[in-house]
XYZ file of C-alpha atoms in Angstrom:
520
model
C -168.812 171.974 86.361
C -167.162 172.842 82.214
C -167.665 172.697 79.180
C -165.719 171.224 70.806
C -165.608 169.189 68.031
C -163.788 165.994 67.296
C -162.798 165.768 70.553
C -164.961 163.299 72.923
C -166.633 166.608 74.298
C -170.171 164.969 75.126
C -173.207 164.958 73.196
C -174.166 162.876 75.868
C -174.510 165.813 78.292
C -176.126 167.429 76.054
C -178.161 165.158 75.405
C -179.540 164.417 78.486
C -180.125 168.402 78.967
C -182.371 168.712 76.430
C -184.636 165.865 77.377
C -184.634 167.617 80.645
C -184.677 171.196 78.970
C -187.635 170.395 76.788
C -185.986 172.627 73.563
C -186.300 170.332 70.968
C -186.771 171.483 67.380
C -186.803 168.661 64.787
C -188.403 165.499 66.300
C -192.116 165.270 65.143
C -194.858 164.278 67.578
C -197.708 164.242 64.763
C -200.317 166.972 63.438
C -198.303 168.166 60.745
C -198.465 168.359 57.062
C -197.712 165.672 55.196
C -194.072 167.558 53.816
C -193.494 168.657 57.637
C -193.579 165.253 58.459
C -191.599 164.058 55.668
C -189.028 166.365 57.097
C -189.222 165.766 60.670
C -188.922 161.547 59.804
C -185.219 161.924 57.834
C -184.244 164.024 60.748
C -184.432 164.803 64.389
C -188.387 164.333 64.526
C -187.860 160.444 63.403
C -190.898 159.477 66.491
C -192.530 157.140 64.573
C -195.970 158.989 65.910
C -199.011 158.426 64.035
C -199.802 162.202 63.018
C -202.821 162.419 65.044
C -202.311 166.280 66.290
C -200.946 166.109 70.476
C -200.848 169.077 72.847
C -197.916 170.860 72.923
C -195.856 169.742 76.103
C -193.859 171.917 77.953
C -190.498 170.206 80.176
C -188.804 171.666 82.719
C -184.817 171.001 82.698
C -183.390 171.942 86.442
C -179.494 172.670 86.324
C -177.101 174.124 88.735
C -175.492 177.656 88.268
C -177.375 181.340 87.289
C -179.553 182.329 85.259
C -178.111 184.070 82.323
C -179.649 187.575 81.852
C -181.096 186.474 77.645
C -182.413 183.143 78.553
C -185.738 184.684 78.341
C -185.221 185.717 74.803
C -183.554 182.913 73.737
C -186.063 180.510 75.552
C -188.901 182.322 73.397
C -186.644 181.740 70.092
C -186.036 177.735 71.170
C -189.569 177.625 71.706
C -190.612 179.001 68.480
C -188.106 177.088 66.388
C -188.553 173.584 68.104
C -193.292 174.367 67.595
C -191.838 175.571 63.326
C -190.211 172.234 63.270
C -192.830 170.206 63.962
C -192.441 169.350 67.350
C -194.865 169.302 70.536
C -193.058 170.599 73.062
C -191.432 173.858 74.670
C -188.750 173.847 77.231
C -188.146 175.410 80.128
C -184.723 175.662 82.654
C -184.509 176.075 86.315
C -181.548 176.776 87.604
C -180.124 176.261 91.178
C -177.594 178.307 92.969
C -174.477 176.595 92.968
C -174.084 176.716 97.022
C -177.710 174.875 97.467
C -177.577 172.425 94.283
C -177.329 169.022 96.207
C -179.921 170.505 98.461
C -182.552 171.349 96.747
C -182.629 168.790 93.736
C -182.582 165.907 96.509
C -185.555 167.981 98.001
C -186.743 167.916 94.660
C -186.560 164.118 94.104
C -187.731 163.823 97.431
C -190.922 165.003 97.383
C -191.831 163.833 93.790
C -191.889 167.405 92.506
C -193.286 168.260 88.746
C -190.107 168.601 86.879
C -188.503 166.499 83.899
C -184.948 166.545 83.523
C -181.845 167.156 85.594
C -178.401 166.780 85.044
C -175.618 164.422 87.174
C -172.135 164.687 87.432
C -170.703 161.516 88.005
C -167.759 163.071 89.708
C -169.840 164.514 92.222
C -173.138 162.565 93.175
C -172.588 159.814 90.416
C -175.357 158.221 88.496
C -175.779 155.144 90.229
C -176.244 156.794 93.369
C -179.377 158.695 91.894
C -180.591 155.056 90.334
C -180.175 153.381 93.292
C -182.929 156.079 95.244
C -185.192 155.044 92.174
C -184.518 158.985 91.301
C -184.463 158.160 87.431
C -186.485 157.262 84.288
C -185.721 154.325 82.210
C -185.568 155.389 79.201
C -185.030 152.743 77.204
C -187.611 152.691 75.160
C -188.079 156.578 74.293
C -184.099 156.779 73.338
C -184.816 153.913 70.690
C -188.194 155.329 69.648
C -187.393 159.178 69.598
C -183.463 159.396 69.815
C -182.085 158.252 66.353
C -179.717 161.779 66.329
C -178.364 160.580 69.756
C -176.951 157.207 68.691
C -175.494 158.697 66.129
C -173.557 161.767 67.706
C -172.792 159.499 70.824
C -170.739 156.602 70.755
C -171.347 152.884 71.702
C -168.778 153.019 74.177
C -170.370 156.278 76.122
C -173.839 155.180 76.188
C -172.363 151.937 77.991
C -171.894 154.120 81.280
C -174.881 155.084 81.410
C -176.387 151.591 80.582
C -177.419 148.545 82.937
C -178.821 145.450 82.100
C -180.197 146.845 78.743
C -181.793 149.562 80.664
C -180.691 153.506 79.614
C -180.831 155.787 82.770
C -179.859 158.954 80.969
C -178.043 160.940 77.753
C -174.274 161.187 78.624
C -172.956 164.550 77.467
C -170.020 163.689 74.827
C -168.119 166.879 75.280
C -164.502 166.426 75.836
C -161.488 164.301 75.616
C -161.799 162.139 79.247
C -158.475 161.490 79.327
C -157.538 165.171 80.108
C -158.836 163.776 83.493
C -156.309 163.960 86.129
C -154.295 166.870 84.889
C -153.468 169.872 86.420
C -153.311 173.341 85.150
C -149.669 175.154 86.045
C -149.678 178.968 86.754
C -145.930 179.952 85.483
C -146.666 183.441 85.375
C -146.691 183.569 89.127
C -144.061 180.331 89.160
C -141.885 182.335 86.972
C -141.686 185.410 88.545
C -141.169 183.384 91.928
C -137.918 181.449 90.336
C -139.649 178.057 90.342
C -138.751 177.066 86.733
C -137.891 172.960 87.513
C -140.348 171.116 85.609
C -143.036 169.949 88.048
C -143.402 166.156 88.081
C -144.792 164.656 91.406
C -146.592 166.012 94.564
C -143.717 167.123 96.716
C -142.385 169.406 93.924
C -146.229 171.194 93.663
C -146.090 171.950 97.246
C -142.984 172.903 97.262
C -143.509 175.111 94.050
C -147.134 176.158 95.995
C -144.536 177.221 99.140
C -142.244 179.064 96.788
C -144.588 181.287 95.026
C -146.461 182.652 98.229
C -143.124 183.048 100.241
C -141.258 184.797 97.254
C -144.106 186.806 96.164
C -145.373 187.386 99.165
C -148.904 185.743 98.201
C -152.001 183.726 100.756
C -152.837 181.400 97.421
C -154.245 178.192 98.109
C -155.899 175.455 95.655
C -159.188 175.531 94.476
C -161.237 172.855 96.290
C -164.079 171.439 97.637
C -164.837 168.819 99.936
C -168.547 167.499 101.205
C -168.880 164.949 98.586
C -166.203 165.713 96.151
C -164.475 162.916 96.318
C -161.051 161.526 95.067
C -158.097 164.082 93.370
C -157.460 161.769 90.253
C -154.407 164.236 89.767
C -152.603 161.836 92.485
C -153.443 158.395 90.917
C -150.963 158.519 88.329
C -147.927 158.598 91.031
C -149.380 155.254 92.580
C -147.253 152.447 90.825
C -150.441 150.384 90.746
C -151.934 152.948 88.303
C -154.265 152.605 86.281
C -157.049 152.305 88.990
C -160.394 154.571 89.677
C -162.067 154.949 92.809
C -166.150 155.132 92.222
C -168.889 156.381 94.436
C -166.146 157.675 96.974
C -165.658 154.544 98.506
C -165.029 151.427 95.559
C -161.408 151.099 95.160
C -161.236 149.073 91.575
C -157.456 148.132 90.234
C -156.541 146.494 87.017
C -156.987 142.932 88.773
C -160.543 143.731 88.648
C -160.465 143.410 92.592
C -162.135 145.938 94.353
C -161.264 146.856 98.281
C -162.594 149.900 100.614
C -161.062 153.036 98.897
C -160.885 154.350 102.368
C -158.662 151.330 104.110
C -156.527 151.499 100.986
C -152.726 153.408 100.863
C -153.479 155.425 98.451
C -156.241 157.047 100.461
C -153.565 157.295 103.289
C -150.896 158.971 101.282
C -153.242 161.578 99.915
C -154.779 162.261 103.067
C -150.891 163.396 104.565
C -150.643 165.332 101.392
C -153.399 167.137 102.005
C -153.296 167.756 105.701
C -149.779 169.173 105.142
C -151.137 171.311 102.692
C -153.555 172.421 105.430
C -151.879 172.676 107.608
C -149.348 175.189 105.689
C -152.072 176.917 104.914
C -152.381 175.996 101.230
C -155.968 175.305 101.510
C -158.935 177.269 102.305
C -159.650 176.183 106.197
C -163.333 176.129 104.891
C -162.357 173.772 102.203
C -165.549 171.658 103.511
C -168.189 174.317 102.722
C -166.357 176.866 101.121
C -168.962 177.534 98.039
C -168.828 176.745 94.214
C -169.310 180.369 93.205
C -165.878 180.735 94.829
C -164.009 177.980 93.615
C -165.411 178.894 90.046
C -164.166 182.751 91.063
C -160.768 181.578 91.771
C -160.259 179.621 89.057
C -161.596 181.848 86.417
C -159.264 184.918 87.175
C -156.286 182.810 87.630
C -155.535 182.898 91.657
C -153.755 180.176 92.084
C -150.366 178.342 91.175
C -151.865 174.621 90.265
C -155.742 173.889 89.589
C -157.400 170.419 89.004
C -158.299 170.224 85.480
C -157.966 172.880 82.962
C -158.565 176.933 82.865
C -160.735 179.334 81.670
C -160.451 182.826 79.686
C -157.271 184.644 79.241
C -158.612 187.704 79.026
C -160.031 186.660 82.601
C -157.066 185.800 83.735
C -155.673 189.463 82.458
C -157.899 190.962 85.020
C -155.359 189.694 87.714
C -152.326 189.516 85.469
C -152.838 192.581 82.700
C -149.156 191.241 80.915
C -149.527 187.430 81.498
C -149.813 185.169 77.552
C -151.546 181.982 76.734
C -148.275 180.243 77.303
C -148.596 181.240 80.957
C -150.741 178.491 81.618
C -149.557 174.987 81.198
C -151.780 171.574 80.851
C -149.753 169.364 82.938
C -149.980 165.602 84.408
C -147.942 164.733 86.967
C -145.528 161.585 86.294
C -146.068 161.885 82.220
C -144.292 159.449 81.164
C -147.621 157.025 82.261
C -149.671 156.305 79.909
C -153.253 158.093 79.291
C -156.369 156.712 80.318
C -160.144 157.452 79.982
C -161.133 156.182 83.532
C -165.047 157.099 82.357
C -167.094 157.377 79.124
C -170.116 159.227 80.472
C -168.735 161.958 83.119
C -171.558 164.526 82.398
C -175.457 162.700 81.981
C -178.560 164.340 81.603
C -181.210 162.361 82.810
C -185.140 162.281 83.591
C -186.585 162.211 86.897
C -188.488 159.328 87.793
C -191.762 161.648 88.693
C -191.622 162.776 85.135
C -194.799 162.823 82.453
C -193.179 163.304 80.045
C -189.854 161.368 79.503
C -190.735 160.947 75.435
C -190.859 164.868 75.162
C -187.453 165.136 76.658
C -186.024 162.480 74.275
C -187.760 164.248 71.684
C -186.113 167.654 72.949
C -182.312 166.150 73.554
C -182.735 164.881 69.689
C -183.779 168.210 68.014
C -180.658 169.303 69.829
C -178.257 166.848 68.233
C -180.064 166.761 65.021
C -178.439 169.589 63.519
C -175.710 172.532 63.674
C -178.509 175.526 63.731
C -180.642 173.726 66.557
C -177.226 173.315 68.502
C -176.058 176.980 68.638
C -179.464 178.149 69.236
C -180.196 176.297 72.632
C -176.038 176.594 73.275
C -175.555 179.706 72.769
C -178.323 182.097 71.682
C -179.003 184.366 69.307
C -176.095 184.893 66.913
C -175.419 188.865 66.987
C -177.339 189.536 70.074
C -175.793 186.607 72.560
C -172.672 185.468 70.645
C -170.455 185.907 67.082
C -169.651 183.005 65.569
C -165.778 183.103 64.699
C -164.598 180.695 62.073
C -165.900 177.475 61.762
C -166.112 176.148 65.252
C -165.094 178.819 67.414
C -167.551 181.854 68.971
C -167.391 185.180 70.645
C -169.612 185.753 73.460
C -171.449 189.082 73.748
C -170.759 190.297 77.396
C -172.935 191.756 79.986
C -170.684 194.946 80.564
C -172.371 194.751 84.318
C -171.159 191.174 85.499
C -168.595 190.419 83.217
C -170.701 186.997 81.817
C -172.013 185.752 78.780
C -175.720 187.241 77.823
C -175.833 183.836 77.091
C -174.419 180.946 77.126
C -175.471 176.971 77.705
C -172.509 175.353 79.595
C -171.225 172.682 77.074
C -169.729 170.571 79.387
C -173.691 169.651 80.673
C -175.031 169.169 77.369
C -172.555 169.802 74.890
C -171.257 167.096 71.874
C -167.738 166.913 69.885
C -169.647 167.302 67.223
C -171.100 170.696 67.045
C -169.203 172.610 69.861
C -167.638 175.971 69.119
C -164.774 176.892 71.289
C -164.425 180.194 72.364
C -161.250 181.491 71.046
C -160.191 183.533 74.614
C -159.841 180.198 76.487
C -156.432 179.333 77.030
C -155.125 177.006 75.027
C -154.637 174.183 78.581
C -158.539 174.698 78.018
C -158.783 173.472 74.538
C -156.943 170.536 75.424
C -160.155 169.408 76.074
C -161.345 169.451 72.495
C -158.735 167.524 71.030
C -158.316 163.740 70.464
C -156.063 161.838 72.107
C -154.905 158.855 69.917
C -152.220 157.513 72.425
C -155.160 157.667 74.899
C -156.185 153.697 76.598
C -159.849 153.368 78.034
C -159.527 151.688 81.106
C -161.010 148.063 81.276
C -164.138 149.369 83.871
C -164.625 152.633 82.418
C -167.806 151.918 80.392
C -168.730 149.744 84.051
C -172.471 150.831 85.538
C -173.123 149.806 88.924
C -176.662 149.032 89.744
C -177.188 149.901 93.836
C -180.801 149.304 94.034
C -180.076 146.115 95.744
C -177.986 148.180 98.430
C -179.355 151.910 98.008
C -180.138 152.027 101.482
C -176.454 150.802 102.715
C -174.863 152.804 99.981
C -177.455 156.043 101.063
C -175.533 155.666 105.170
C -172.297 155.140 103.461
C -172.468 158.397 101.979
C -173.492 160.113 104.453
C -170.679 158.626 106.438
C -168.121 160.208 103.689
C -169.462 163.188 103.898
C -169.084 163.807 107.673
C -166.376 162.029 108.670
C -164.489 160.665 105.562
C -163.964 163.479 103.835
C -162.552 165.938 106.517
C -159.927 163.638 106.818
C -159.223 163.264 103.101
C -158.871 166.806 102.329
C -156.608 167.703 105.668
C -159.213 169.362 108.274
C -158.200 166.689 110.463
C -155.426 164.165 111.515
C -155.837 160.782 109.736
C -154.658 158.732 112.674
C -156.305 160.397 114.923
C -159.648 160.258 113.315
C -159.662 157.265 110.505
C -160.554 154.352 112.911
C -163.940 156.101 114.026
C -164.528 156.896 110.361
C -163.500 153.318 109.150
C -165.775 152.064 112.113
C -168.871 154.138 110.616
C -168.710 152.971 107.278
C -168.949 149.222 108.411
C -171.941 149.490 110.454
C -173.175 152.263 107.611
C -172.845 148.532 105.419
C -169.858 149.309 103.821
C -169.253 145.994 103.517
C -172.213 144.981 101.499
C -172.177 148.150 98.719
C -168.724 146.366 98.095
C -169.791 142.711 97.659
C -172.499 144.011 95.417
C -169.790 145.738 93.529
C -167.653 142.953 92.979
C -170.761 140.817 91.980
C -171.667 143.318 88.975
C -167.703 143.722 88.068
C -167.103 140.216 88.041
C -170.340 139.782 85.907
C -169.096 142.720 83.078
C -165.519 141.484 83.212
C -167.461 138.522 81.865
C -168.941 140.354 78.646
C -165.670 142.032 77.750
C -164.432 138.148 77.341
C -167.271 137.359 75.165
């Protein structure tokens, strides 16, 4: 789901969109004159095309979310910008209701529909899982031919994740400081004016504190989550004394002895699975947490209805709408157990990536490069037309001009799909546990497998049932719909003959073989 500068914020994303968006503006594909050229070669239209005049190409990049009301307009100004700087090629966006994302853009992939680009989010339905169907382009060879702006504006260590066996599988989106991963963001208005002031350090005290504020304040809050295939809360992993670990694909368990074990058989899963079902339970979570829909979530989150959130917050003027006197300082970025130290469990959370049915996987290279190549192409796809779609507010931040009838942007590109550190502007309503994102964190460790990329092609089929398996069985136990020991040994059961078994020895055979580079 989110979304400016220095910060790790992800040009990768963004990236990755603009292959898949087709806007590019400053990489050449040939027909120009001789100073156009000349231009498009020091900058974003380095292609190294002959200059033989090629039909303009339009690509069509499909993300989830709505429509914004000016991305007509602003699609005709891309268009015309990215044509005036030499390039061959227009883009275009589809976007996909939240509720029916995973839906349709597996329908999509599928069927081998006409489309170009797409974007993943690893925390969701992760990259490899979409290699391992054969659902993506290598790209390779376009990123070194037509993407000198993206090696630039994206660092070594990102482009590892998305990286296997010299083989590129999409743009990561270099948006944000990772290691803001796994924090939670307090409400102490509402914690305030319930009497919980104790600084909140582990889970018993944020139930407790979630307990507190609906009993004293007479309040039905409960947190804002998902289940289906979300998959682990990393807010938990830092009160595990065998932290650091991360747990990818839902199911590979892999701790700092490079050892990795069924995430599902493990404690940890055990001990957040009671959390949750207590939670449940106490009615602390929605009891449609496992198809309750993203609009929702994003609802509840935006307008501050809730005492803890994973991650960070939005707008405090949203926020205002439910609380008219509550401050910035209302809203606390919080980890729990902070005395740990920080890590950056992945480089590439956010990829944009090209669909293996695409004809045109050089255009969207092209189109992710313009993007990158410079500040003007940036804030045009990003976020519009300045004075009609957004104000630009000192030298990185914005105002967005708001549709008085739905309370959104005009316009607005999410950054945290496509954005990069480098050119973001921040918003300057977001709440200051939101700009966390945007800042550097020097004390921050990368965790030894967090540039790791595992290949499943040679288990895509076993990992395919396993996931399926999570999804209808696993994960109502995870998130509290149902009793662990009642259910876990059917679920555990499932997995095996889903081939559990063999996704994991195929992890631990590419682990073992990376853990061998990083000794080189």
């Amino acid at each position: 789901m989110k979304k400016a500068s220095i910060l790790l914020l992800t040009c990768f994303m963004l990236a990755l969109l603009l292959s898949a968006c087709g806007g590019g503006n400053k990489d050449k594909d040939g027909g120009t004159d001789a100073s156009l050229q000349a231009s498009n070669e020091s900058g974003a239209g380095a292609s190294g095309d002959s200059g033989s005049k090629q039909d303009i190409v339009t690509i069509k990049y499909v993300i989830p979310g709505t429509e914004p009301k000016e991305w007509p307009a602003v699609k005709e100004a891309v268009n015309k910008k990215l044509l005036a700087d030499g390039l061959n090629v227009q883009i275009e966006k589809e976007y996909i209701d939240w509720g029916a994302w995973e839906q349709k853009i597996n329908l999509k992939l599928s069927t081998n529909e006409d489309f170009d680009m797409f974007h993943v989010m690893n925390d969701w339905v992760g990259l490899a899982n979409y290699a391992g169907r054969g659902a993506l382009k290598d790209i390779t060879k376009e990123v070194e031919q037509y993407g000198p702006n993206l090696k630039k504006v994206i660092p070594a260590s990102v482009w590892s994740g998305v990286t296997k066996d010299g083989k590129i599988f999409g743009v990561p989106a270099y948006w944000y400081e990772a290691s803001v991963d796994g924090s939670i963001t307090l409400n102490k208005y509402l914690l305030n004016k319930a009497g919980v002031t104790n600084p909140i350090t582990n889970r018993t005290e944020l139930m407790s504190a979630m307990e507190q504020v609906n009993k004293n304040l007479g309040m039905k809050l409960t947190i804002p989550l998902r289940g289906g295939t979300a998959g682990p809360a990393d807010i938990f992993q830092r009160t595990y004394d065998d932290y650091p670990f991360t747990v990818r694909d839902n199911v590979a368990f892999i701790g700092q002895d490079g050892v990795v074990k069924n995430w599902v058989e493990t404690d940890q899963f055990k001990q957040d699975a009671a959390w949750f079902r207590e939670a449940y339970q106490k009615k602390l979570i929605d009891p449609d947490v496992l198809t309750v829909k993203q609009e929702q979530i994003a609802d509840q989150i935006k307008y501050g209805k809730y005492v803890f959130t994973l991650g960070t917050p939005n707008k405090l003027s949203d926020v205002q709408k439910t609380y008219p006197d509550a401050t910035d300082k209302d809203f606390e970025l919080v980890r729990l157990n902070p005395d740990k130290p920080h890590y950056r469990m992945v480089n590439a959370k956010n990829v944009n990536v090209v669909a293996a049915n695409s004809k045109h996987p050089a255009e969207a290279v092209k189109f992710l490069n313009w993007l990158y190549d410079n500040q003007d192409n940036y804030d045009l796809f990003m976020y519009g037309i300045e004075g009609k779609t957004y104000k630009k507010v000192g030298e990185h931040g914005l105002e967005s001009v708001m549709d008085p009838a739905t309370n959104l942007p005009l316009y607005l590109q999410d950054d945290w799909m496509i954005g990069n550190l480098n050119f973001i502007r921040v918003d300057q309503d977001y709440l200051s546990a939101n700009k966390a994102l945007y800042v550097a964190d020097p004390e921050a460790k990368n965790f030894f497998a967090a540039d790791f990329f595992f290949d499943p092609s040679p288990v895509k089929a076993e990992l395919a049932n396993v996931q399926a398996v999570f999804t209808s069985d696993v994960s109502p136990i995870y998130r509290g719909v149902v009793d662990y020991d009642k259910y876990i040994k059917s679920a555990t059961s499932k997995l095996k003959a889903a081939g559990i078994d063999k996704v994991l020895a195929e992890y631990q055979k590419q682990l073992d073989a990376y853990k061998a580079t990083l000794k080189q």
